[in-house]
Amino acid sequence: MKTFRSVLFHILLFLLAFIWIFPVLWMVLSSFKAGSELFSYPLTFFPKVWTLENYKSAFEQFDLLLYTGNTAFITFFATVLTIIMSSMCGYALAKYHYKWLNFLFMCMLATTMLPTEVIMNPSFTVLNTLGLYNSLWGAIITTVGTMTGTFLMRQFFMSVPDELMESARIDGASEGRVFLSIMLPICRPQIAILAIFSFQWRWNDYIWPLLALTDPQKYTLQLALRVLSGAEAVNWSLILSTTVMTMIPILIVFIIFNKQIINANMSSGVKG
């Protein structure tokens, strides 16, 4: 009976995994189809004639290198700033014992329950006031303050004994030295997890670049893909091939760091 339940459970998991991956496989395989074959009836899962013309067109008609560079710039600096801010805030919230800090942390934690639409208006106001509208830094500055990262770092720092800090202070270490030389090195696994998630969030981000950028030369990959959907015609072949290529960096990150990603998903829920 126990073996039967185990087999049934694994079959169910396989079916659920197949339901999730089937649209992705269909998209990837369709990117190798000619445009006339995409909507031919009956539909076929595998291409009748395999072609790379869609990928060739992606480089010829779609400025892939420019949009990839913009996306990489935003992703890199947003990830670095997210790590810095989250580490510093998490350290302060965990190791400085003031009564008002607990209240501040609860207020910050409550912001995770707010939908993105609620904070768009004040965030855009700050963005515009700083003169960062229609700049790549404008798409970065609105995303670096994530409570998820702060919470992750705070929970780790709370597990570090205060005696470690006290010993360093007795030896004459300043607060900055304690943070940079002692606390940061021992939280490298948490920094790696946060970096992975931040990379995923920012690479796939659409709403904040949409609000912050108007110049097509500054568009990210996600914004540029929207341009391919015209009012009267949609170049599905080009959209499919370009979308597949935008997935490659995320896939590479997952393959390299899949153990950290899986462990993080098992231990916490994450909101970008």
CSV table of C-alpha atoms in Angstrom, one decimal:
chain,number,residue,atom,x,y,z
A,1,MET,CA,0.0,0.0,0.0
A,2,LYS,CA,2.8,2.4,0.9
A,3,THR,CA,4.5,1.6,-2.5
A,4,PHE,CA,1.3,2.3,-4.4
A,5,ARG,CA,0.9,5.6,-2.7
A,6,SER,CA,4.4,6.6,-3.5
A,7,VAL,CA,4.0,5.6,-7.1
A,8,LEU,CA,0.7,7.5,-7.3
A,9,PHE,CA,2.3,10.6,-5.7
A,10,HIS,CA,5.2,10.6,-8.2
A,11,ILE,CA,2.8,10.2,-11.1
A,12,LEU,CA,0.8,13.2,-9.9
A,13,LEU,CA,4.0,15.2,-9.5
A,14,PHE,CA,5.0,14.3,-13.1
A,15,LEU,CA,1.7,15.3,-14.4
A,16,LEU,CA,1.8,18.7,-12.7
A,17,ALA,CA,5.4,19.2,-13.9
A,18,PHE,CA,4.3,18.4,-17.5
A,19,ILE,CA,1.3,20.8,-17.3
A,20,TRP,CA,3.8,23.5,-16.2
A,21,ILE,CA,6.5,22.8,-18.8
A,22,PHE,CA,4.2,22.0,-21.8
A,23,PRO,CA,3.6,25.7,-22.8
A,24,VAL,CA,7.3,26.4,-22.5
A,25,LEU,CA,8.2,23.4,-24.7
A,26,TRP,CA,5.6,24.5,-27.2
A,27,MET,CA,7.0,28.0,-27.3
A,28,VAL,CA,10.6,26.8,-27.8
A,29,LEU,CA,9.7,24.3,-30.5
A,30,SER,CA,7.4,26.9,-32.2
A,31,SER,CA,10.4,29.3,-32.4
A,32,PHE,CA,11.9,26.9,-35.0
A,33,LYS,CA,8.8,26.9,-37.1
A,34,ALA,CA,8.2,29.0,-40.2
A,35,GLY,CA,5.6,31.8,-39.8
A,36,SER,CA,3.1,30.0,-42.1
A,37,GLU,CA,3.3,26.9,-40.0
A,38,LEU,CA,2.5,28.5,-36.6
A,39,PHE,CA,-1.3,28.7,-37.3
A,40,SER,CA,-1.7,25.9,-39.8
A,41,TYR,CA,-4.3,23.3,-39.1
A,42,PRO,CA,-4.0,20.8,-37.6
A,43,LEU,CA,-1.4,22.1,-35.2
A,44,THR,CA,1.7,20.2,-34.7
A,45,PHE,CA,3.9,20.0,-31.6
A,46,PHE,CA,7.2,19.5,-33.5
A,47,PRO,CA,8.1,21.7,-36.5
A,48,LYS,CA,7.5,20.0,-39.9
A,49,VAL,CA,10.5,21.9,-41.2
A,50,TRP,CA,13.1,23.1,-38.7
A,51,THR,CA,14.4,26.6,-39.4
A,52,LEU,CA,16.7,29.2,-37.8
A,53,GLU,CA,15.4,32.1,-39.8
A,54,ASN,CA,13.4,33.4,-36.8
A,55,TYR,CA,16.6,33.7,-34.8
A,56,LYS,CA,18.4,35.3,-37.7
A,57,SER,CA,15.6,37.8,-38.0
A,58,ALA,CA,15.9,38.5,-34.3
A,59,PHE,CA,19.4,39.8,-34.8
A,60,GLU,CA,18.6,41.6,-38.0
A,61,GLN,CA,15.3,43.3,-37.2
A,62,PHE,CA,15.5,43.4,-33.4
A,63,ASP,CA,18.4,45.3,-31.8
A,64,LEU,CA,19.0,42.4,-29.4
A,65,LEU,CA,22.5,43.5,-28.2
A,66,LEU,CA,21.3,47.0,-27.3
A,67,TYR,CA,18.3,45.8,-25.3
A,68,THR,CA,20.3,43.0,-23.7
A,69,GLY,CA,22.9,45.6,-22.6
A,70,ASN,CA,20.3,47.9,-21.1
A,71,THR,CA,18.7,45.0,-19.2
A,72,ALA,CA,22.1,43.7,-18.0
A,73,PHE,CA,23.0,47.2,-16.8
A,74,ILE,CA,19.8,47.5,-14.8
A,75,THR,CA,19.9,44.0,-13.5
A,76,PHE,CA,23.6,44.2,-12.4
A,77,PHE,CA,23.4,47.5,-10.5
A,78,ALA,CA,19.9,46.8,-9.1
A,79,THR,CA,21.2,43.5,-7.7
A,80,VAL,CA,24.4,45.1,-6.2
A,81,LEU,CA,22.4,47.9,-4.6
A,82,THR,CA,19.8,45.5,-3.3
A,83,ILE,CA,22.4,43.4,-1.6
A,84,ILE,CA,24.1,46.5,0.0
A,85,MET,CA,20.8,48.0,1.2
A,86,SER,CA,19.3,44.7,2.4
A,87,SER,CA,22.5,43.7,4.3
A,88,MET,CA,22.8,47.1,6.0
A,89,CYS,CA,19.2,47.3,7.0
A,90,GLY,CA,19.0,43.7,8.1
A,91,TYR,CA,22.1,44.1,10.2
A,92,ALA,CA,20.8,47.3,11.9
A,93,LEU,CA,17.3,45.7,12.5
A,94,ALA,CA,18.8,42.6,14.0
A,95,LYS,CA,21.7,43.9,16.1
A,96,TYR,CA,20.8,47.3,17.3
A,97,HIS,CA,18.5,47.0,20.3
A,98,TYR,CA,16.1,50.0,20.3
A,99,LYS,CA,12.5,49.7,21.2
A,100,TRP,CA,11.4,51.7,18.2
A,101,LEU,CA,13.3,49.4,15.8
A,102,ASN,CA,10.8,46.6,16.3
A,103,PHE,CA,7.9,48.9,15.5
A,104,LEU,CA,9.8,50.1,12.4
A,105,PHE,CA,10.4,46.6,11.3
A,106,MET,CA,6.7,45.7,11.6
A,107,CYS,CA,5.8,48.7,9.6
A,108,MET,CA,8.3,47.7,6.9
A,109,LEU,CA,7.1,44.2,6.9
A,110,ALA,CA,3.5,45.3,6.5
A,111,THR,CA,4.5,46.9,3.1
A,112,THR,CA,4.9,43.4,1.7
A,113,MET,CA,1.1,43.1,1.8
A,114,LEU,CA,0.7,46.2,-0.4
A,115,PRO,CA,0.2,45.5,-4.2
A,116,THR,CA,2.7,47.2,-6.5
A,117,GLU,CA,0.0,49.4,-7.9
A,118,VAL,CA,-0.4,51.2,-4.6
A,119,ILE,CA,3.2,52.4,-4.4
A,120,MET,CA,3.5,53.3,-8.1
A,121,ASN,CA,2.4,56.9,-7.7
A,122,PRO,CA,4.7,57.9,-4.8
A,123,SER,CA,7.6,56.0,-6.3
A,124,PHE,CA,7.1,57.8,-9.6
A,125,THR,CA,6.9,61.1,-7.8
A,126,VAL,CA,10.3,60.4,-6.1
A,127,LEU,CA,11.7,59.2,-9.4
A,128,ASN,CA,10.7,62.4,-11.2
A,129,THR,CA,11.8,64.7,-8.4
A,130,LEU,CA,15.2,63.2,-8.5
A,131,GLY,CA,15.5,63.9,-12.2
A,132,LEU,CA,15.8,60.2,-13.0
A,133,TYR,CA,12.8,59.9,-15.3
A,134,ASN,CA,13.7,58.4,-18.7
A,135,SER,CA,17.1,57.1,-17.5
A,136,LEU,CA,18.3,53.6,-16.7
A,137,TRP,CA,19.1,54.7,-13.2
A,138,GLY,CA,15.4,55.6,-12.8
A,139,ALA,CA,14.5,51.9,-13.5
A,140,ILE,CA,17.1,50.9,-10.9
A,141,ILE,CA,16.4,53.2,-8.0
A,142,THR,CA,12.7,52.2,-7.7
A,143,THR,CA,13.5,48.5,-7.2
A,144,VAL,CA,16.5,48.3,-4.8
A,145,GLY,CA,14.5,48.7,-1.6
A,146,THR,CA,13.0,45.2,-1.2
A,147,MET,CA,11.7,44.1,2.1
A,148,THR,CA,12.2,40.5,1.1
A,149,GLY,CA,15.9,41.0,1.1
A,150,THR,CA,15.9,42.9,4.3
A,151,PHE,CA,13.9,40.2,6.0
A,152,LEU,CA,16.2,37.5,4.7
A,153,MET,CA,19.3,39.3,6.0
A,154,ARG,CA,17.8,40.2,9.3
A,155,GLN,CA,16.8,36.6,10.1
A,156,PHE,CA,20.3,35.5,9.4
A,157,PHE,CA,22.0,38.2,11.5
A,158,MET,CA,19.7,37.4,14.4
A,159,SER,CA,21.2,33.9,14.5
A,160,VAL,CA,24.8,35.3,14.8
A,161,PRO,CA,25.8,35.6,18.5
A,162,ASP,CA,26.2,39.1,19.9
A,163,GLU,CA,29.4,38.0,21.6
A,164,LEU,CA,31.2,37.9,18.2
A,165,MET,CA,30.5,41.6,17.8
A,166,GLU,CA,31.4,42.4,21.4
A,167,SER,CA,34.8,40.7,21.0
A,168,ALA,CA,35.5,42.8,17.9
A,169,ARG,CA,34.5,46.0,19.7
A,170,ILE,CA,36.7,45.2,22.6
A,171,ASP,CA,39.6,44.8,20.2
A,172,GLY,CA,38.9,48.3,19.0
A,173,ALA,CA,37.0,47.5,15.8
A,174,SER,CA,34.6,50.3,14.7
A,175,GLU,CA,31.0,49.6,13.7
A,176,GLY,CA,31.9,49.7,10.1
A,177,ARG,CA,34.8,47.3,10.5
A,178,VAL,CA,32.5,44.9,12.5
A,179,PHE,CA,30.0,44.9,9.6
A,180,LEU,CA,32.4,44.7,6.7
A,181,SER,CA,35.1,42.4,8.1
A,182,ILE,CA,33.0,40.1,10.3
A,183,MET,CA,29.3,40.1,9.5
A,184,LEU,CA,29.4,40.3,5.7
A,185,PRO,CA,31.8,37.4,5.2
A,186,ILE,CA,29.8,35.0,7.3
A,187,CYS,CA,26.5,35.7,5.4
A,188,ARG,CA,27.9,34.9,1.9
A,189,PRO,CA,25.3,32.1,1.4
A,190,GLN,CA,22.4,34.5,2.1
A,191,ILE,CA,24.0,37.1,-0.2
A,192,ALA,CA,24.2,34.5,-2.9
A,193,ILE,CA,20.5,33.6,-2.5
A,194,LEU,CA,19.5,37.3,-2.5
A,195,ALA,CA,21.6,37.9,-5.6
A,196,ILE,CA,20.0,35.1,-7.5
A,197,PHE,CA,16.5,36.2,-6.7
A,198,SER,CA,17.3,39.8,-7.4
A,199,PHE,CA,18.7,38.8,-10.8
A,200,GLN,CA,15.5,37.0,-11.7
A,201,TRP,CA,13.3,39.8,-10.5
A,202,ARG,CA,15.1,42.6,-12.4
A,203,TRP,CA,15.8,40.6,-15.6
A,204,ASN,CA,12.1,39.9,-16.0
A,205,ASP,CA,10.9,43.2,-14.7
A,206,TYR,CA,8.4,45.0,-16.9
A,207,ILE,CA,6.3,47.5,-14.9
A,208,TRP,CA,9.1,49.7,-13.5
A,209,PRO,CA,11.0,50.1,-16.8
A,210,LEU,CA,7.7,50.8,-18.4
A,211,LEU,CA,7.1,53.7,-16.0
A,212,ALA,CA,10.6,55.0,-15.9
A,213,LEU,CA,11.7,54.8,-19.6
A,214,THR,CA,10.3,56.5,-22.7
A,215,ASP,CA,13.3,56.5,-25.0
A,216,PRO,CA,13.3,53.3,-27.2
A,217,GLN,CA,17.2,53.3,-27.1
A,218,LYS,CA,16.9,52.7,-23.4
A,219,TYR,CA,14.3,50.0,-23.5
A,220,THR,CA,14.9,46.7,-21.7
A,221,LEU,CA,14.2,43.3,-23.4
A,222,GLN,CA,10.7,43.1,-21.9
A,223,LEU,CA,9.7,46.5,-23.1
A,224,ALA,CA,11.2,45.9,-26.5
A,225,LEU,CA,9.2,42.7,-26.9
A,226,ARG,CA,6.1,44.7,-26.4
A,227,VAL,CA,7.0,46.8,-29.5
A,228,LEU,CA,6.9,43.7,-31.7
A,229,SER,CA,3.1,43.5,-31.0
A,230,GLY,CA,1.7,46.1,-33.4
A,231,ALA,CA,-1.8,47.4,-33.5
A,232,GLU,CA,-2.7,45.6,-36.7
A,233,ALA,CA,-0.1,42.9,-37.1
A,234,VAL,CA,2.0,40.7,-34.7
A,235,ASN,CA,5.2,39.1,-35.8
A,236,TRP,CA,4.8,35.9,-33.8
A,237,SER,CA,7.9,34.2,-35.2
A,238,LEU,CA,10.1,37.1,-34.1
A,239,ILE,CA,8.4,37.3,-30.7
A,240,LEU,CA,8.9,33.6,-30.0
A,241,SER,CA,12.6,33.4,-31.0
A,242,THR,CA,13.4,36.6,-29.1
A,243,THR,CA,11.5,35.4,-26.0
A,244,VAL,CA,13.4,32.1,-26.0
A,245,MET,CA,16.7,34.0,-26.1
A,246,THR,CA,15.7,36.3,-23.2
A,247,MET,CA,15.1,33.1,-21.2
A,248,ILE,CA,18.7,31.8,-21.6
A,249,PRO,CA,20.4,34.0,-19.0
A,250,ILE,CA,17.8,33.0,-16.3
A,251,LEU,CA,18.3,29.3,-17.3
A,252,ILE,CA,22.1,29.6,-17.0
A,253,VAL,CA,21.7,31.2,-13.5
A,254,PHE,CA,19.4,28.4,-12.5
A,255,ILE,CA,21.7,25.7,-13.7
A,256,ILE,CA,24.7,27.1,-11.9
A,257,PHE,CA,22.9,28.0,-8.7
A,258,ASN,CA,20.0,25.5,-8.6
A,259,LYS,CA,21.0,24.2,-5.2
A,260,GLN,CA,20.8,27.6,-3.6
A,261,ILE,CA,17.5,28.4,-5.4
A,262,ILE,CA,15.8,25.2,-4.3
A,263,ASN,CA,17.0,25.6,-0.7
A,264,ALA,CA,15.7,29.1,-0.6
A,265,ASN,CA,12.4,28.2,-2.0
A,266,MET,CA,12.0,25.5,0.6
A,267,SER,CA,12.7,27.8,3.5
A,268,SER,CA,10.7,30.9,2.5
A,269,GLY,CA,8.1,32.5,0.3
A,270,VAL,CA,9.4,35.3,-1.9
A,271,LYS,CA,7.8,38.4,-3.3
A,272,GLY,CA,9.6,40.7,-5.7
